[in-house]
Coordinates of C-alpha atoms and ligand atoms in Angstrom, one line a residue:
M1 CA 230.9 10.9 85.8
N2 CA 231.6 7.0 85.1
D3 CA 228.8 4.7 83.8
D4 CA 229.1 2.4 86.9
A5 CA 228.2 5.9 89.0
V6 CA 225.2 6.5 86.8
I7 CA 223.9 3.2 87.0
D8 CA 224.4 3.0 90.7
R9 CA 222.4 6.2 91.2
L10 CA 219.4 5.3 88.6
R11 CA 219.4 1.7 90.4
V12 CA 219.2 3.4 94.1
S13 CA 216.8 5.6 92.9
E14 CA 214.6 2.8 91.2
L15 CA 214.8 0.7 94.4
Y16 CA 213.5 3.7 96.5
R17 CA 210.7 3.8 94.6
R18 CA 209.8 0.3 94.2
T19 CA 210.4 -0.3 97.8
M20 CA 210.1 2.9 99.8
S21 CA 208.7 6.4 99.1
S22 CA 208.7 7.0 95.4
G23 CA 208.3 10.9 96.5
R24 CA 211.1 10.7 98.6
A25 CA 213.3 9.6 95.5
R26 CA 211.6 12.8 93.5
L27 CA 212.8 15.0 96.2
A28 CA 216.2 13.8 95.9
D29 CA 216.2 14.3 92.2
V30 CA 215.3 17.6 92.3
L31 CA 219.0 18.0 94.9
G32 CA 220.8 16.6 92.0
G33 CA 220.4 12.6 92.9
H34 CA 223.4 12.3 94.6
L35 CA 224.2 9.3 96.8
E36 CA 225.8 10.2 99.7
V37 CA 228.0 7.1 101.0
E38 CA 230.6 8.1 103.3
S39 CA 231.0 11.0 105.8
S40 CA 233.5 12.5 108.4
G41 CA 233.9 15.5 110.3
A42 CA 232.1 18.4 108.4
W43 CA 231.8 16.6 105.1
I44 CA 229.6 14.5 103.0
T45 CA 231.1 12.2 100.1
T46 CA 229.1 11.3 97.5
S47 CA 229.3 7.8 95.3
E48 CA 231.1 10.1 92.6
G49 CA 233.5 11.6 95.3
E50 CA 231.8 14.8 95.2
K51 CA 232.2 16.2 98.6
F52 CA 229.5 18.5 100.5
L53 CA 229.6 20.4 103.3
N54 CA 227.0 19.4 106.4
A55 CA 225.5 22.4 107.5
G56 CA 222.6 20.4 107.8
G57 CA 221.5 16.9 108.9
Y58 CA 218.5 18.6 111.1
G59 CA 220.7 19.4 114.0
V60 CA 222.6 16.2 114.3
F61 CA 225.9 16.8 113.9
I62 CA 227.3 18.7 116.7
T63 CA 230.3 16.4 116.8
G64 CA 230.5 16.0 112.9
A65 CA 230.1 12.6 111.5
R66 CA 232.2 9.6 113.0
H67 CA 233.8 11.6 115.7
P68 CA 236.7 9.1 117.0
A69 CA 235.5 9.6 120.5
V70 CA 232.2 8.2 119.6
V71 CA 233.3 5.5 117.2
R72 CA 235.7 4.2 119.5
E73 CA 233.1 3.5 122.2
V74 CA 230.5 1.9 119.6
D75 CA 233.0 0.4 117.8
R76 CA 234.0 -1.3 121.4
Q77 CA 230.3 -2.2 122.2
L78 CA 229.8 -3.5 118.7
H79 CA 232.6 -6.3 119.2
T80 CA 231.4 -7.1 122.9
H81 CA 227.6 -6.6 123.5
P82 CA 225.5 -4.4 121.1
I83 CA 222.3 -5.2 122.4
G84 CA 221.1 -6.7 125.8
T85 CA 218.7 -9.1 126.9
R86 CA 217.0 -6.8 129.2
M87 CA 217.3 -9.2 131.8
F88 CA 220.5 -8.3 133.3
L89 CA 222.0 -4.4 134.1
D90 CA 224.3 -3.4 131.6
P91 CA 227.7 -1.0 132.5
A92 CA 227.4 0.8 129.2
A93 CA 224.0 2.1 130.1
A94 CA 225.0 3.0 133.8
R95 CA 227.7 4.8 132.2
A96 CA 225.0 6.9 129.8
G97 CA 222.9 7.7 132.5
E98 CA 225.7 9.2 134.7
L99 CA 227.8 11.0 131.9
L100 CA 224.4 12.5 130.7
T101 CA 223.1 13.7 134.1
S102 CA 226.4 15.1 134.6
V103 CA 225.7 17.6 132.3
T104 CA 221.9 18.4 132.7
P105 CA 221.0 20.8 134.8
P106 CA 220.9 20.5 138.7
G107 CA 217.9 18.3 139.7
L108 CA 217.5 16.4 136.5
D109 CA 218.6 12.8 137.6
K110 CA 216.6 10.5 136.1
V111 CA 216.6 9.3 132.6
H112 CA 214.6 7.4 130.0
F113 CA 216.4 6.4 127.3
S114 CA 214.6 6.0 123.7
C115 CA 215.6 6.0 119.9
S116 CA 214.0 9.1 118.3
G117 CA 212.9 12.7 119.6
A118 CA 209.3 11.9 119.2
E119 CA 209.9 8.9 121.8
A120 CA 211.3 11.1 124.0
V121 CA 208.2 13.4 123.5
E122 CA 206.0 10.3 124.3
A123 CA 207.3 9.7 127.6
A124 CA 207.2 12.6 128.5
I125 CA 203.6 13.1 127.8
K126 CA 203.0 9.6 129.9
L127 CA 205.3 11.2 132.9
A128 CA 202.9 14.1 132.9
R129 CA 199.7 11.7 133.1
L130 CA 201.4 9.7 135.8
N131 CA 201.8 12.8 137.5
G132 CA 198.2 13.9 137.0
R133 CA 198.6 16.6 134.2
R134 CA 196.4 15.6 131.6
H135 CA 196.0 18.7 129.5
L136 CA 199.0 19.5 127.3
V137 CA 200.1 23.0 126.0
S138 CA 202.2 23.5 123.5
M139 CA 203.5 26.5 120.9
F140 CA 202.0 27.3 117.5
G141 CA 205.1 26.7 115.0
G142 CA 206.7 24.3 117.7
Y143 CA 207.8 21.1 116.4
H144 CA 207.8 17.6 119.1
G145 CA 207.9 14.8 116.1
K146 CA 205.3 13.2 114.4
T147 CA 204.1 9.8 116.3
M148 CA 200.6 10.3 117.7
G149 CA 201.1 12.1 121.0
A150 CA 203.9 14.1 119.4
L151 CA 202.0 15.3 116.8
S152 CA 199.3 16.0 119.0
L153 CA 201.6 18.7 120.1
T154 CA 203.2 19.7 116.8
A155 CA 201.0 22.2 116.3
K156 CA 200.8 22.6 112.3
N157 CA 197.6 21.7 110.2
V158 CA 199.4 19.9 107.3
F159 CA 200.8 17.4 109.4
Q160 CA 197.9 17.3 112.1
D161 CA 194.7 17.0 109.8
P162 CA 195.3 13.9 108.0
F163 CA 195.6 12.3 111.3
R164 CA 192.6 13.3 113.3
P165 CA 191.5 12.8 116.4
L166 CA 194.9 13.2 117.6
L167 CA 195.0 13.5 121.8
P168 CA 192.6 15.2 123.5
D169 CA 192.9 17.8 125.9
V170 CA 196.0 20.1 123.9
S171 CA 195.9 23.6 123.5
H172 CA 198.3 25.5 121.3
V173 CA 199.2 29.5 122.7
P174 CA 201.6 31.8 120.3
Y175 CA 205.2 31.3 120.9
G176 CA 206.6 34.0 123.4
D177 CA 203.2 35.1 124.5
V178 CA 203.0 34.4 128.3
V179 CA 200.0 36.3 128.8
A180 CA 198.1 33.3 126.8
L181 CA 200.0 30.8 128.4
T182 CA 198.7 32.1 131.4
A183 CA 194.9 32.6 130.3
V184 CA 195.1 28.5 129.5
L185 CA 197.0 27.4 132.8
E186 CA 194.3 29.3 134.5
L187 CA 191.6 27.5 133.1
H188 CA 193.5 24.1 134.0
P189 CA 195.1 24.4 137.4
G190 CA 197.2 21.7 138.7
E191 CA 196.4 19.6 135.9
A192 CA 198.6 20.8 132.7
C193 CA 201.7 20.2 131.3
V194 CA 203.5 22.9 129.1
I195 CA 206.1 21.8 126.4
V196 CA 208.4 24.6 124.9
E197 CA 211.5 25.0 122.9
P198 CA 214.2 27.2 124.1
V199 CA 214.2 28.4 120.6
Q200 CA 211.9 27.3 118.1
G201 CA 213.9 25.2 115.5
E202 CA 211.9 23.8 112.7
A203 CA 209.7 27.0 112.7
G204 CA 212.3 28.5 111.5
V205 CA 215.0 29.6 114.2
I206 CA 212.6 31.6 116.1
I207 CA 214.0 33.3 119.1
P208 CA 211.8 34.1 121.7
P209 CA 212.0 37.5 123.9
P210 CA 214.6 37.9 126.7
G211 CA 213.0 36.4 129.6
Y212 CA 210.3 34.2 128.0
L213 CA 211.5 30.9 129.2
S214 CA 211.7 32.0 133.0
A215 CA 208.7 34.0 132.9
V216 CA 207.0 30.3 131.4
R217 CA 208.8 28.6 134.5
A218 CA 207.2 31.1 136.9
V219 CA 203.8 30.9 135.4
C220 CA 204.0 26.9 135.5
S221 CA 205.1 27.0 139.3
E222 CA 202.4 29.7 140.1
Y223 CA 199.6 26.9 138.0
G224 CA 201.1 23.9 138.8
A225 CA 202.0 22.8 135.8
L226 CA 204.7 20.8 134.7
L227 CA 207.3 22.1 132.4
V228 CA 208.8 20.3 129.6
V229 CA 211.7 21.8 127.7
D230 CA 212.4 20.2 124.4
E231 CA 215.9 20.5 123.7
V232 CA 216.0 17.6 121.1
Q233 CA 217.2 20.3 118.3
T234 CA 218.7 22.9 120.6
G235 CA 220.7 20.7 123.5
L236 CA 224.2 19.4 123.8
G237 CA 225.8 22.6 123.0
R238 CA 223.7 23.9 119.5
L239 CA 222.8 27.0 121.0
G240 CA 226.6 27.4 122.2
A241 CA 225.6 26.4 126.2
W242 CA 224.8 22.8 126.9
W243 CA 221.1 23.6 127.4
G244 CA 219.0 26.4 126.0
V245 CA 217.6 26.4 129.3
E246 CA 220.7 27.4 131.1
A247 CA 220.7 31.4 129.6
E248 CA 218.1 32.3 131.9
G249 CA 218.7 29.8 134.5
V250 CA 215.5 27.7 134.3
R251 CA 214.9 24.1 135.8
P252 CA 212.3 22.2 133.9
D253 CA 210.5 19.3 135.3
I254 CA 211.6 17.1 131.9
L255 CA 214.2 17.8 129.9
L256 CA 214.1 16.2 126.3
S257 CA 217.1 15.2 124.2
G258 CA 218.2 13.4 121.2
K259 CA 219.8 14.1 117.5
A260 CA 223.4 15.1 118.6
L261 CA 222.9 12.7 121.9
G262 CA 224.1 9.8 119.4
G263 CA 227.2 11.7 118.1
G264 CA 226.3 11.5 114.4
V265 CA 226.7 7.3 115.0
I266 CA 223.5 5.9 116.7
P267 CA 220.1 7.3 116.8
V268 CA 219.2 8.1 120.6
A269 CA 216.9 10.1 122.5
A270 CA 216.2 10.6 126.2
T271 CA 213.9 11.8 128.5
I272 CA 215.3 13.3 131.7
A273 CA 212.9 14.0 134.4
T274 CA 213.2 15.1 138.4
Q275 CA 213.3 12.2 140.8
E276 CA 210.0 13.4 141.9
V277 CA 208.1 13.1 138.5
F278 CA 210.1 9.8 137.4
S279 CA 209.2 8.2 140.7
V280 CA 206.2 6.4 139.3
L281 CA 208.5 4.8 136.9
D282 CA 210.7 3.8 139.7
R283 CA 208.2 1.9 141.4
D284 CA 207.1 0.1 137.9
P285 CA 209.8 -0.2 135.5
I286 CA 207.8 -1.9 133.0
L287 CA 205.0 0.7 132.7
H288 CA 206.5 2.4 130.0
T289 CA 208.9 0.1 128.2
S290 CA 210.5 -0.7 124.8
T291 CA 212.8 -3.4 123.3
F292 CA 215.4 -1.1 122.3
S293 CA 215.6 1.4 124.9
A294 CA 218.7 2.2 126.5
A295 CA 220.2 -0.5 124.0
P296 CA 224.2 -1.0 124.8
I297 CA 225.4 0.1 121.4
A298 CA 223.1 3.3 121.8
M299 CA 224.8 3.8 125.1
A300 CA 228.0 3.7 123.9
A301 CA 227.4 6.4 121.4
V302 CA 226.1 8.7 124.3
C303 CA 229.1 8.4 126.5
G304 CA 231.0 9.0 122.9
A305 CA 229.1 12.0 122.3
I306 CA 229.3 13.5 125.8
R307 CA 233.0 13.1 126.2
A308 CA 233.3 14.1 123.0
I309 CA 231.8 17.3 123.3
R310 CA 232.9 18.0 126.9
D311 CA 236.4 16.7 126.0
D312 CA 236.7 18.7 122.6
G313 CA 235.0 22.2 124.1
L314 CA 232.5 21.9 121.2
V315 CA 229.7 23.9 123.5
D316 CA 232.5 27.1 123.7
R317 CA 233.3 26.5 119.9
A318 CA 229.8 26.5 119.0
A319 CA 228.9 30.0 120.7
E320 CA 232.5 31.3 118.9
L321 CA 231.6 29.9 115.1
G322 CA 227.9 31.1 115.9
A323 CA 229.3 34.8 116.7
R324 CA 231.1 34.6 113.5
L325 CA 228.8 33.1 111.0
V326 CA 226.0 35.3 111.7
P327 CA 227.3 38.7 111.2
E328 CA 229.3 37.1 108.0
F329 CA 225.8 36.1 106.8
E330 CA 224.1 39.6 107.6
R331 CA 227.1 41.3 105.6
I332 CA 226.7 39.3 103.0
K333 CA 222.9 39.5 102.5
A334 CA 223.7 43.4 102.7
V335 CA 225.8 43.6 99.9
H336 CA 223.8 41.0 97.7
L337 CA 220.6 41.4 98.5
P338 CA 219.9 44.7 99.9
H339 CA 216.3 45.4 99.2
H340 CA 214.8 41.8 99.6
Q341 CA 213.0 41.4 102.9
C342 CA 215.6 38.9 104.5
E343 CA 216.4 38.6 108.3
V344 CA 219.5 36.5 109.8
R345 CA 219.6 35.1 113.0
G346 CA 221.0 32.8 115.2
V347 CA 221.9 31.5 118.6
G348 CA 225.2 29.5 118.4
L349 CA 225.1 27.2 115.6
L350 CA 221.3 27.2 114.8
I351 CA 221.1 30.0 112.4
G352 CA 218.3 30.8 110.2
V353 CA 217.8 33.1 106.7
E354 CA 213.8 34.4 106.8
F355 CA 212.7 35.4 103.5
A356 CA 209.3 37.5 102.7
D357 CA 209.0 35.4 99.8
P358 CA 209.4 31.5 100.3
S359 CA 210.5 30.9 96.6
I360 CA 213.4 32.6 97.4
A361 CA 214.3 30.7 100.4
A362 CA 213.6 27.5 98.0
D363 CA 216.1 29.1 95.6
L364 CA 218.8 29.8 98.0
F365 CA 218.5 26.4 99.7
L366 CA 219.1 24.9 95.9
A367 CA 221.9 27.0 95.0
L368 CA 223.6 26.3 98.3
V369 CA 223.2 22.5 97.2
G370 CA 224.7 23.6 93.8
N371 CA 227.6 25.0 95.8
N372 CA 228.4 21.7 97.7
V373 CA 226.6 23.2 101.2
V374 CA 224.0 21.3 102.7
A375 CA 221.4 23.2 104.6
N376 CA 218.0 22.5 105.7
L377 CA 214.6 24.3 104.8
S378 CA 212.4 24.3 108.1
L379 CA 209.9 21.8 108.5
N380 CA 207.4 24.3 110.2
S381 CA 208.5 27.2 108.0
D382 CA 209.2 27.3 104.3
H383 CA 210.4 30.9 104.5
V384 CA 213.7 30.0 106.5
V385 CA 216.5 28.2 105.2
R386 CA 218.3 26.7 108.5
F387 CA 222.1 26.1 109.1
T388 CA 223.1 23.4 111.7
P389 CA 226.7 22.9 111.0
P390 CA 228.9 21.0 113.3
A391 CA 231.2 22.9 116.0
V392 CA 234.0 20.6 115.0
M393 CA 234.5 22.8 111.6
T394 CA 238.0 23.7 110.9
E395 CA 238.8 27.0 109.9
S396 CA 238.8 26.1 106.2
D397 CA 235.7 24.8 106.7
V398 CA 234.3 28.0 107.8
E399 CA 235.8 29.9 105.3
F400 CA 234.4 27.3 102.6
L401 CA 231.0 27.8 104.1
V402 CA 231.2 31.6 104.4
D403 CA 232.5 31.8 100.6
R404 CA 229.9 29.2 99.4
F405 CA 227.3 30.9 101.4
E406 CA 228.5 34.1 99.4
R407 CA 228.2 32.6 95.8
A408 CA 224.6 31.0 96.7
V409 CA 223.3 34.6 97.5
K410 CA 225.0 36.2 94.5
L411 CA 222.9 33.7 92.5
V412 CA 219.7 33.8 94.1
A413 CA 220.5 37.9 93.7
E414 CA 221.1 37.5 90.1
R415 CA 217.9 35.0 89.3
N416 CA 215.8 37.6 91.2
P417 CA 216.3 41.1 90.1
E418 CA 212.6 42.1 90.1
Y419 CA 212.9 43.2 94.0
E420 CA 215.8 45.7 93.0
V421 CA 213.2 46.8 90.1
L422 CA 210.5 47.2 92.7
A423 CA 212.5 49.0 95.4
N424 CA 213.9 51.0 92.8
A425 CA 210.7 52.2 91.4
Ligands
PLP1 N1 211.5 18.2 118.9 C1 212.1 18.8 118.4 C2 212.6 20.2 119.2 C3 212.8 18.4 117.3 O1 213.5 19.6 116.6 C4 212.4 17.3 116.8 C5 212.7 17.3 115.0 O2 213.5 17.7 114.5 C6 211.7 16.3 117.5 C7 211.4 16.5 118.7 C8 211.5 15.0 116.8 O3 212.6 14.1 116.9 P1 212.6 12.7 115.7 O4 212.9 13.3 114.5 O5 213.9 12.4 116.3 O6 211.5 12.1 116.2

């Protein structure tokens, strides 16, 4: 490493410590203190020219980084009209609305755009209230963001406790448990709004039992509850389908999108509702607004992202790659960690490797970084290493990921031999 690169790293770290969160700088140090300065497809390049395969990014990069279709649209918008006055209509927003609703389940025709997943959740909470549903029900382990309303639904004490009181009238029930959900809905007929993920991402890739989502839909309909399906992480091809709800033919009243919606180029999210649920915002368009909602530059990114996913067949590619990676990871785990309590599971390109012991999960996460693969630990579970690689991975990218996963797992096995001893005792 040359001196300039070292000075660069120290300077950036020092500026983070001085002007932003010093804790954030400390965390980055644990991961090697790299500076990421460039990205393309499945790859991130550091200031020293080292390359990392991006199998993390919290689920943003289904189209990889800087997909040409997204860059083209955003570049054109950047050089014509990036931010609007909000006085006149904007053709980019109209195109984005049309394209997005062309890929959502039928009946979900009205879109409110925002800048983050949590904001999409806030809009859903407000739509629920506008429709007379004041009692919110979310699932333990569910992750919906950290703004105050969204946080009220993100049922995790470490995130909620410092900020109480949160929204009133919120219940949490176990994920996958329709009986518990029914018991809550019985107490709030015609007044509840249920929010659920098709697969819980931040909880550590928790896949519900078959039939769960359709049973949730049925019980919501029975008790007059609105159903919000949060596909901020699972939507737009991540699960090998455009939306997780498709697997059981469920139509929610509100569908949430984000992360991949900006094509890995611009932050943007969406709350997509039925005509009926959205109608109050038709009557009063200034009841829920924000300056950068549906900004032309973000709308261009939405158009680019949906075109890229559709035209490159990334939904099918995610299904195909997931169907290869999960068995490969299982094989590697069985060879090198036969005595560890460890489970590999996944749907499409949302893959989790869970360990009974969270220190082993942390060890694997670090060993992956040491082997030039970026993955994520899960925000609501430190037992699970989560992989959300792009669907644009080439064959050699896939081989690299499998090879480096194997090297990292071997390292973890060597560092933690006591499990073998226990198993052989
Ligand atoms: N909903 C789900 C399912 C998520 O996974 C996330 C973020 O991980 C959010 C909402 C919040 O999105 P954001 O971090 O963009 O606010």
